[in-house]
Coordinates of C-alpha atoms in Angstrom, one line a residue:
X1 CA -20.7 -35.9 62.6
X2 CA -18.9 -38.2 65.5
X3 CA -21.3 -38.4 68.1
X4 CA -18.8 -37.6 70.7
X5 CA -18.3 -33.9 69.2
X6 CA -20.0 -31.0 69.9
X7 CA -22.2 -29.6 67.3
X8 CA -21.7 -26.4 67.2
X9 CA -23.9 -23.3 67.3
X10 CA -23.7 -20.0 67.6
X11 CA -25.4 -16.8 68.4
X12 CA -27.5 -16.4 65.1
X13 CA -30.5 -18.5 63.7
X14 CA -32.6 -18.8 61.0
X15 CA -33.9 -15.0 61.2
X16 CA -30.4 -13.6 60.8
X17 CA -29.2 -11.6 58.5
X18 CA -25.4 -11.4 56.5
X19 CA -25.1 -7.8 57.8
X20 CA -25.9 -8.9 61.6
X21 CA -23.4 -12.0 61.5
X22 CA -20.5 -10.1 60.1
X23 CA -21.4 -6.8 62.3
X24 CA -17.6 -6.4 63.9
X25 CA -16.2 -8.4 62.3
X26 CA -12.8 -6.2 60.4
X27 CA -11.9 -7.6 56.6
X28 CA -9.9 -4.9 55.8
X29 CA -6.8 -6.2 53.4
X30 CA -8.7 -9.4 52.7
X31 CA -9.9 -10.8 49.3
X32 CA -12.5 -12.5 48.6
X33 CA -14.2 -14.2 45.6
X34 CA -18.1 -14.7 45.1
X35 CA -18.9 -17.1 42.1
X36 CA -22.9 -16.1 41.1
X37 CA -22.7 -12.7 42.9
X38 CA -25.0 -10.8 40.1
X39 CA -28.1 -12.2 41.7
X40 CA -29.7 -13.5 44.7
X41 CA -28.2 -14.4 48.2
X42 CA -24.7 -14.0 46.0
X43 CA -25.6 -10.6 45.8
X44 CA -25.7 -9.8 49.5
X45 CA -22.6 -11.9 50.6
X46 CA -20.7 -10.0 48.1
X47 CA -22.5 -6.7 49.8
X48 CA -21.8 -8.1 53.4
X49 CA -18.1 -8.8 52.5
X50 CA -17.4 -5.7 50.8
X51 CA -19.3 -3.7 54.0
X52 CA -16.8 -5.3 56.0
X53 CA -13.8 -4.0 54.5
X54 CA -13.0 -6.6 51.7
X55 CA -12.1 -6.3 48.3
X56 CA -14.4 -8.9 46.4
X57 CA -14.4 -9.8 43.0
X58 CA -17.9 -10.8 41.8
X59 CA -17.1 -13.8 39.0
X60 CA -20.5 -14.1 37.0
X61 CA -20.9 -15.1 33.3
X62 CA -22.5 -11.6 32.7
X63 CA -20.1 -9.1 32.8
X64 CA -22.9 -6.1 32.5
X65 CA -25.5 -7.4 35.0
X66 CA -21.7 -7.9 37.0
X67 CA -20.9 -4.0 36.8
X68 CA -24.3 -3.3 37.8
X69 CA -24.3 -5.3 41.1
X70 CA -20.6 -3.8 42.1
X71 CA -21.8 -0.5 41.3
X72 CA -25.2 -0.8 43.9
X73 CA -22.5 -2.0 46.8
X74 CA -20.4 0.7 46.2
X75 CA -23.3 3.1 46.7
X76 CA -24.7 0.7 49.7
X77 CA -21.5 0.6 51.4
X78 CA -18.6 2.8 50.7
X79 CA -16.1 0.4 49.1
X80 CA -14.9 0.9 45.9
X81 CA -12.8 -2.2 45.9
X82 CA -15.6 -4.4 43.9
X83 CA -14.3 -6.1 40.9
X84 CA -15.8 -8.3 37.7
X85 CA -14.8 -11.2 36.5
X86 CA -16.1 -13.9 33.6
X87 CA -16.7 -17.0 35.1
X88 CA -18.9 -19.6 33.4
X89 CA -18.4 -22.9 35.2
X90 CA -19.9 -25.4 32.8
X91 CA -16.5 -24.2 30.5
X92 CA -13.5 -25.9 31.4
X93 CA -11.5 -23.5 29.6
X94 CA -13.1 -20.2 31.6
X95 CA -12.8 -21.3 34.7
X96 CA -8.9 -22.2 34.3
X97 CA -8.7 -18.6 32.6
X98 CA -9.9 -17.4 36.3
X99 CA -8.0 -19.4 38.0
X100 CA -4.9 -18.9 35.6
X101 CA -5.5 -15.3 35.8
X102 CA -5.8 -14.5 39.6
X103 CA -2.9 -13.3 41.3
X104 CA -1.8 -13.2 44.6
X105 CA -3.8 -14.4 48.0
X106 CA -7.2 -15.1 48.2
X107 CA -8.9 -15.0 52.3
X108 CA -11.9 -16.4 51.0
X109 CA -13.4 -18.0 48.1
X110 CA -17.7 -18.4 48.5
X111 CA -18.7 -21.2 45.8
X112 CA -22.2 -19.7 45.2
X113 CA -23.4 -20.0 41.6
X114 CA -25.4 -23.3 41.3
X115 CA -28.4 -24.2 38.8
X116 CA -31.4 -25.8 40.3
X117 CA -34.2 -29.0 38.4
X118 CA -32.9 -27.9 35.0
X119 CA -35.2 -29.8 33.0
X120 CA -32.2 -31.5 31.1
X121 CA -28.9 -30.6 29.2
X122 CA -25.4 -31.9 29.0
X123 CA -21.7 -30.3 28.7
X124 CA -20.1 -30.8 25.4
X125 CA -18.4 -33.5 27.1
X126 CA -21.7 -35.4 27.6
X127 CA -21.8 -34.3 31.4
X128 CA -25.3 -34.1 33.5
X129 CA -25.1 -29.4 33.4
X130 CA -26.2 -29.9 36.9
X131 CA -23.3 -32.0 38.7
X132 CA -20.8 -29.4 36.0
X133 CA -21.9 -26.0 37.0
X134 CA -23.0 -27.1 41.0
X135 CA -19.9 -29.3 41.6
X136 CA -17.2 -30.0 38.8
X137 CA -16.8 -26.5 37.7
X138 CA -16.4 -25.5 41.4
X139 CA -13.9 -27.9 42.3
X140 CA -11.8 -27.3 39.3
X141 CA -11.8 -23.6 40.4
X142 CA -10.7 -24.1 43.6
X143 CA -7.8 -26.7 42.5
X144 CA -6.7 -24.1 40.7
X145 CA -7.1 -20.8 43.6
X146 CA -5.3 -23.7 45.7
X147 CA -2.1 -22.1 45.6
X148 CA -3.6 -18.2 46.4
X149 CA -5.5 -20.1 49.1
X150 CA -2.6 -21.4 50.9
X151 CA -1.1 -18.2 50.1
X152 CA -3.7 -16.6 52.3
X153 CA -3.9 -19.1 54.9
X154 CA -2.9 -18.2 58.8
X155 CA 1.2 -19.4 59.1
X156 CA 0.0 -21.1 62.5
X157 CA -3.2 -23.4 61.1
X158 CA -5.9 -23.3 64.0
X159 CA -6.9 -27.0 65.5
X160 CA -7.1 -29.7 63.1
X161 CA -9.3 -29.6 60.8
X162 CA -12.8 -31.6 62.1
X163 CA -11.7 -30.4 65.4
X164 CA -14.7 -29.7 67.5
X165 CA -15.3 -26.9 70.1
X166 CA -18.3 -24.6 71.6
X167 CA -18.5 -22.0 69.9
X168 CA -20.3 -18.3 71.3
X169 CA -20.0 -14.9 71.8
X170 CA -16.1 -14.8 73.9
X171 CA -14.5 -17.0 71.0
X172 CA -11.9 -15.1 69.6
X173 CA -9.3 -16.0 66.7
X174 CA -6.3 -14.5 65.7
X175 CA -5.1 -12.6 62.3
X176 CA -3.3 -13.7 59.3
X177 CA -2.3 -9.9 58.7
X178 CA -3.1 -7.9 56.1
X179 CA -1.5 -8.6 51.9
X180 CA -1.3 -5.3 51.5
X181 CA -3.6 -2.7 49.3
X182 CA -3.9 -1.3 46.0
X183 CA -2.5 1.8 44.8
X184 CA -5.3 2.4 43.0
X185 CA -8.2 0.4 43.2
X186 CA -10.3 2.2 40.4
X187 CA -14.0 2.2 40.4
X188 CA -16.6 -0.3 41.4
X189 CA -18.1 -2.6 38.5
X190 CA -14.7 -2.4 36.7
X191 CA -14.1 -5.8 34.7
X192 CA -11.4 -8.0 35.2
X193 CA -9.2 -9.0 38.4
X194 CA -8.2 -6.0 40.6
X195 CA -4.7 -4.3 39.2
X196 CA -5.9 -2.4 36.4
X197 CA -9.1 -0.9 36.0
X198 CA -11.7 -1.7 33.5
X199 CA -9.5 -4.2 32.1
X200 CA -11.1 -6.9 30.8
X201 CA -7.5 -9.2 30.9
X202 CA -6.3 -10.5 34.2
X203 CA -3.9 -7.9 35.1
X204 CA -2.9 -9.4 38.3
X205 CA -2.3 -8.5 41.8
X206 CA -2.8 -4.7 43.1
X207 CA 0.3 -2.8 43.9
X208 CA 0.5 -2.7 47.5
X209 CA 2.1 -1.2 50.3
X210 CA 3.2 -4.4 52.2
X211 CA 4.3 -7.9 50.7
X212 CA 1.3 -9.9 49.4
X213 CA 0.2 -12.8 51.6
X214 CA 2.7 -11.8 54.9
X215 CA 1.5 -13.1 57.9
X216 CA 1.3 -10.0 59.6
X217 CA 0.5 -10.1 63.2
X218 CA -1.2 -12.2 65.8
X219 CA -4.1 -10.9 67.7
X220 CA -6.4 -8.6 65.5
X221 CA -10.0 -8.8 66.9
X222 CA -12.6 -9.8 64.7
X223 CA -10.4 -10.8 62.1
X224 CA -10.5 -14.1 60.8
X225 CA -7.0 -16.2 60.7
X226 CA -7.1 -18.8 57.8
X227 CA -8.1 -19.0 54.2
X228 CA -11.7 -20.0 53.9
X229 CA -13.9 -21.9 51.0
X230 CA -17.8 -21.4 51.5
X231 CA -19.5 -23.8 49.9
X232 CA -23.1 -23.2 49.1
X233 CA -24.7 -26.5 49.2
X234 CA -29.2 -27.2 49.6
X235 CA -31.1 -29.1 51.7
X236 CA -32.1 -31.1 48.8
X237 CA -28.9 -33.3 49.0
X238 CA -31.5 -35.2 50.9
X239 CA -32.9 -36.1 47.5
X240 CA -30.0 -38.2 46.3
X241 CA -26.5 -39.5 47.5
X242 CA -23.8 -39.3 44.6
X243 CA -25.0 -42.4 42.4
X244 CA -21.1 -43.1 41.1
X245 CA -22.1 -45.5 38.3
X246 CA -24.7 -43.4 36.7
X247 CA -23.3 -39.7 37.3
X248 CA -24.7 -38.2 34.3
X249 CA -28.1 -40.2 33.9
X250 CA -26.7 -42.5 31.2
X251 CA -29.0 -45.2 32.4
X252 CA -31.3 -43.8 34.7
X253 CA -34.4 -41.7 33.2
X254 CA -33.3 -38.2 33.9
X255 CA -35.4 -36.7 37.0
X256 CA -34.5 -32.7 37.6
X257 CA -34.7 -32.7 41.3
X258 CA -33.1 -36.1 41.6
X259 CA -30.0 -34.7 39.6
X260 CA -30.0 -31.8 41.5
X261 CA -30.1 -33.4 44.9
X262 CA -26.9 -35.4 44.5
X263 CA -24.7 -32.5 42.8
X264 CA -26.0 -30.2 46.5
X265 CA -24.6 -34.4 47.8
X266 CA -21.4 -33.7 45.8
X267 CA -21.4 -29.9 47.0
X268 CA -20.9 -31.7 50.6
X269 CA -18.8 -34.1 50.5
X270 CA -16.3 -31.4 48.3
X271 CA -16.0 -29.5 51.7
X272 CA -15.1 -32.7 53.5
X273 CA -12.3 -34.4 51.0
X274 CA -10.7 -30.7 50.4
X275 CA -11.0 -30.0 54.4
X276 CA -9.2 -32.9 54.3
X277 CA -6.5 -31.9 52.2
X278 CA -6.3 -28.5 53.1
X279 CA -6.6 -27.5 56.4
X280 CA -2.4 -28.4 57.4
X281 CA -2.3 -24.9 54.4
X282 CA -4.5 -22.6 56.3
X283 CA -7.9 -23.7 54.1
X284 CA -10.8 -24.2 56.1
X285 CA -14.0 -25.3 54.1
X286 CA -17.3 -25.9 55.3
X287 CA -20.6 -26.5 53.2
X288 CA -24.0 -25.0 54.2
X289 CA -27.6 -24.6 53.0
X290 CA -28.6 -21.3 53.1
X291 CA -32.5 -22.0 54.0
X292 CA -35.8 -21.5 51.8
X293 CA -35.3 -18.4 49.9
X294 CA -37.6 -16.7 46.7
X295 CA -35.2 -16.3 44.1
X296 CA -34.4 -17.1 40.0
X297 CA -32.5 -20.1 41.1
X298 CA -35.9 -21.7 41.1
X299 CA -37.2 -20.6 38.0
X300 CA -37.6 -23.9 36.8
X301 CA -39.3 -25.4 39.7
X302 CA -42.4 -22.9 40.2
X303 CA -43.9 -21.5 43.5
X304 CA -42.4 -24.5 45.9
X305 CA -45.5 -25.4 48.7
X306 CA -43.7 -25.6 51.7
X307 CA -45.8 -25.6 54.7
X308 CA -44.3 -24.7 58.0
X309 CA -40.8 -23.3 56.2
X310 CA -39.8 -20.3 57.5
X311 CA -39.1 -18.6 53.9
X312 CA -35.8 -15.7 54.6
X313 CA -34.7 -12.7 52.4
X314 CA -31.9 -12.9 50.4
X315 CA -30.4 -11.0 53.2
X316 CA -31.0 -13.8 55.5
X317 CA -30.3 -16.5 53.1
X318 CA -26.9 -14.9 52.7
X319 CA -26.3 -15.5 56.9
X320 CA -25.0 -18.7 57.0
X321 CA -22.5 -18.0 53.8
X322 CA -21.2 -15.0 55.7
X323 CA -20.6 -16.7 58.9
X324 CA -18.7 -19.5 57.9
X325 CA -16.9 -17.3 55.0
X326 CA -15.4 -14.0 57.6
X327 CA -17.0 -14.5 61.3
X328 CA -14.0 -15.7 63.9
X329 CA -16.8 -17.8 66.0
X330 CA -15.6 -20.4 63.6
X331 CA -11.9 -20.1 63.7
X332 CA -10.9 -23.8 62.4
X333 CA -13.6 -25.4 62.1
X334 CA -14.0 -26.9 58.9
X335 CA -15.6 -30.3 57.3
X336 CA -18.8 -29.6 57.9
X337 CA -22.8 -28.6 56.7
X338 CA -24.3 -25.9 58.4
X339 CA -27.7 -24.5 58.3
X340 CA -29.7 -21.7 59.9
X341 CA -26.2 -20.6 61.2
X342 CA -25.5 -23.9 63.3
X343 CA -24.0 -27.2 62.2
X344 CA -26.9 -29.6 61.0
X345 CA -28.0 -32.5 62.5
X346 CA -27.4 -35.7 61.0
X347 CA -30.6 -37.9 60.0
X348 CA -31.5 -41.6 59.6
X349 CA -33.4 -41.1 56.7
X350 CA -34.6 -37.9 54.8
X351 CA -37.2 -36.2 57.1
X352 CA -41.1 -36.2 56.2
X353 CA -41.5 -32.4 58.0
X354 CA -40.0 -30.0 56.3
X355 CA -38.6 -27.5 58.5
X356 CA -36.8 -30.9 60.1
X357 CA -35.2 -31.3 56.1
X358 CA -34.5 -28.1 55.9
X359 CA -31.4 -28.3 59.0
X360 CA -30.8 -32.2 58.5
X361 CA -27.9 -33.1 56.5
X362 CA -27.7 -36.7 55.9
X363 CA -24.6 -39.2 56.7
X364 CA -23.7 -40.3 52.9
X365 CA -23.0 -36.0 52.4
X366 CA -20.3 -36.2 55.3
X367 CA -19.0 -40.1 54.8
X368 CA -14.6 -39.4 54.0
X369 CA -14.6 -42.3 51.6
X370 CA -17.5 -40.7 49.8
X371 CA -15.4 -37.5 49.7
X372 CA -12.5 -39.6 48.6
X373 CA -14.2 -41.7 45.7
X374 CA -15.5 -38.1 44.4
X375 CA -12.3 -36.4 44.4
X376 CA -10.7 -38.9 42.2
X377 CA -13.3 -39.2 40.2
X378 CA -13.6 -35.5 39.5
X379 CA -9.8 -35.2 39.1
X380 CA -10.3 -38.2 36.1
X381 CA -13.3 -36.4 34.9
X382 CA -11.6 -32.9 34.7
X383 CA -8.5 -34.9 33.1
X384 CA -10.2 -36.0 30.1
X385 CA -10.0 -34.7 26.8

């Protein structure tokens, strides 16, 4: 972050929860996709979305476990627009059947799923499974939900993109409209893209009763105005910077956390180069870590000792995801980490204290020719045979 612009906060903190940070906030007409939404804080950002009005698409590799999380936020909130999709995102080929298969806008895509110290694995192409499902896979997905992005995105793109402002309770933001609703949005846990339920194709965009991705009208309160990508990133980019010569441990001994650290790095400096890119098409993205939370993403890591961390619920682990994914307090802002529902605060060096790691972010994560040298050399990567 430029020390001449504000960091911004807002009114929430490290005790709140998704359902509190979207609480007015009006997603009716939007759509939204959650990758990792059949367990832990993907769970409840799917639930908050969905309470606020959205139709979300959970995109998990488990299609039953999928069906059984859509079905429990139905119940929990009323919406019966929850949908199921395959995603795996260490498979080239499944995540371009997603993106292939998605039609019409997308408001807001939440890259959630991640893998965490796997003790080792590659891809069939010989790539570290870490950097492939945290980072590659999600950048190749949203390359290709570019064009439903943009789609999506406010006609009249807020501030530029790094712009900085103060941020509270009187912001306001204006509304993209509504693309319209289905005919017949079918029943929650149904598999495949909304269209047709309890297909298991991609049957496309619902029937609805206004053009998809209009503009619509100015001025809606508590409605977000441009297309957003949530990026779920970790503290633990603290760990590593992206080591471009040795991405995939070909010459370094293999360390789990240390590979895990610079795909959260990679996570980062995503939301920075496709800010970048983005933001003149309505796309904000920001990255975030969503705080110290009990869950199966750290299965292979044991009971973490973390003195003085203020360990959240998944419902408050969700927070931050929420809030940069629907809450108009952060109406074009984009390029940045947040954490604890504030933007971090750059460090020198990687804290010894804990709690002080846990809302740093360090200046290699947010460095644009970082962000550059990665985008290229995922686009190669992804371009290989």
């Amino acid at each position: 972050m430029d020390p001449k612009e504000t960091r911004i906060t807002t009114p929430f903190d490290v005790r709140s929860t998704a359902a509190e940070v979207i609480d007015g906030v009006d997603l009716s007409g939007r759509r939204a996709v959650v990758t990792g939404a059949a367990s832990g804080i993907g769970i409840e950002t799917a639930r908050a979305l969905a309470g606020a009005g959205a139709e979300v698409t959970l995109a998990v590799r488990n299609l039953d476990v999928g069906a059984r999380v859509a079905e429990d936020i139905t119940a929990t909130t009323g919406n019966k627009r929850l949908y199921v999709a395959h995603l795996d995102l260490a498979d080239r080929a499944s995540v371009a059947a997603f993106a292939d298969g998605w039609d019409g806008p997308l408001h807001i895509l939440v890259n959630n799923a991640g893998v965490m110290a796997l003790p080792g694995g590659r891809t069939p192409e010989g790539w570290d499974r870490q950097f492939t499902v945290n980072h590659l896979g999600h950048f190749a997905l949203a390359r290709g939900l570019h064009g439903a992005l943009a789609a999506a995105g406010s006609a009249t793109a807020a501030p530029s993109a790094a712009a900085a402002r103060p941020v509270g309770p009187a912001a306001s933001a204006t509304s993209a409209g509504s693309a319209g609703f289905p005919e017949s949005p079918g029943s929650a846990g149904s598999v495949g893209f909304p269209g047709s339920a309890g297909s298991a194709g991609f049957p496309g965009f619902p029937g609805s009763a206004g053009s998809a991705g209009s503009a619509g009208s100015p001025g809606t309160p508590g409605t977000p105005a441009s297309a957003r990508i949530v990026v779920v990133s970790s503290a633990a980019h603290l760990r590593s910077p992206v080591v471009f010569d040795d991405l995939h441990f070909d010459y370094r001994p293999y360390e789990p956390m240390l590979a895990y650290g610079q795909s959260k790095t990679a996570n980062v400096l995503f939301a920075v180069g496709a800010n970048a890119r983005w933001a003149g098409d309505g796309i904000v993205v920001n990255a975030l870590s969503p705080g110290g939370i009990r869950t199966n993403l750290q299965r292979h890591v044991g009971d973490i000792a973390a003195p003085g961390v203020v360990w959240k619920t998944p419902e408050q682990g969700a927070a931050t995801s929420v809030l940069l994914a629907a809450s108009p307090l952060l109406e074009g802002v984009g390029g940045r980490y947040f954490a604890d529902c504030a933007e971090a605060e750059p460090v020198s060096r990687r804290p010894e204290d804990l709690t002080a790691m846990m809302v740093g972010v360090a200046p290699y994560a947010l460095d644009p020719e970082g962000a550059d040298r990665l985008w290229a050399t995922s686009e190669r990567l992804l371009a290989a045979d």
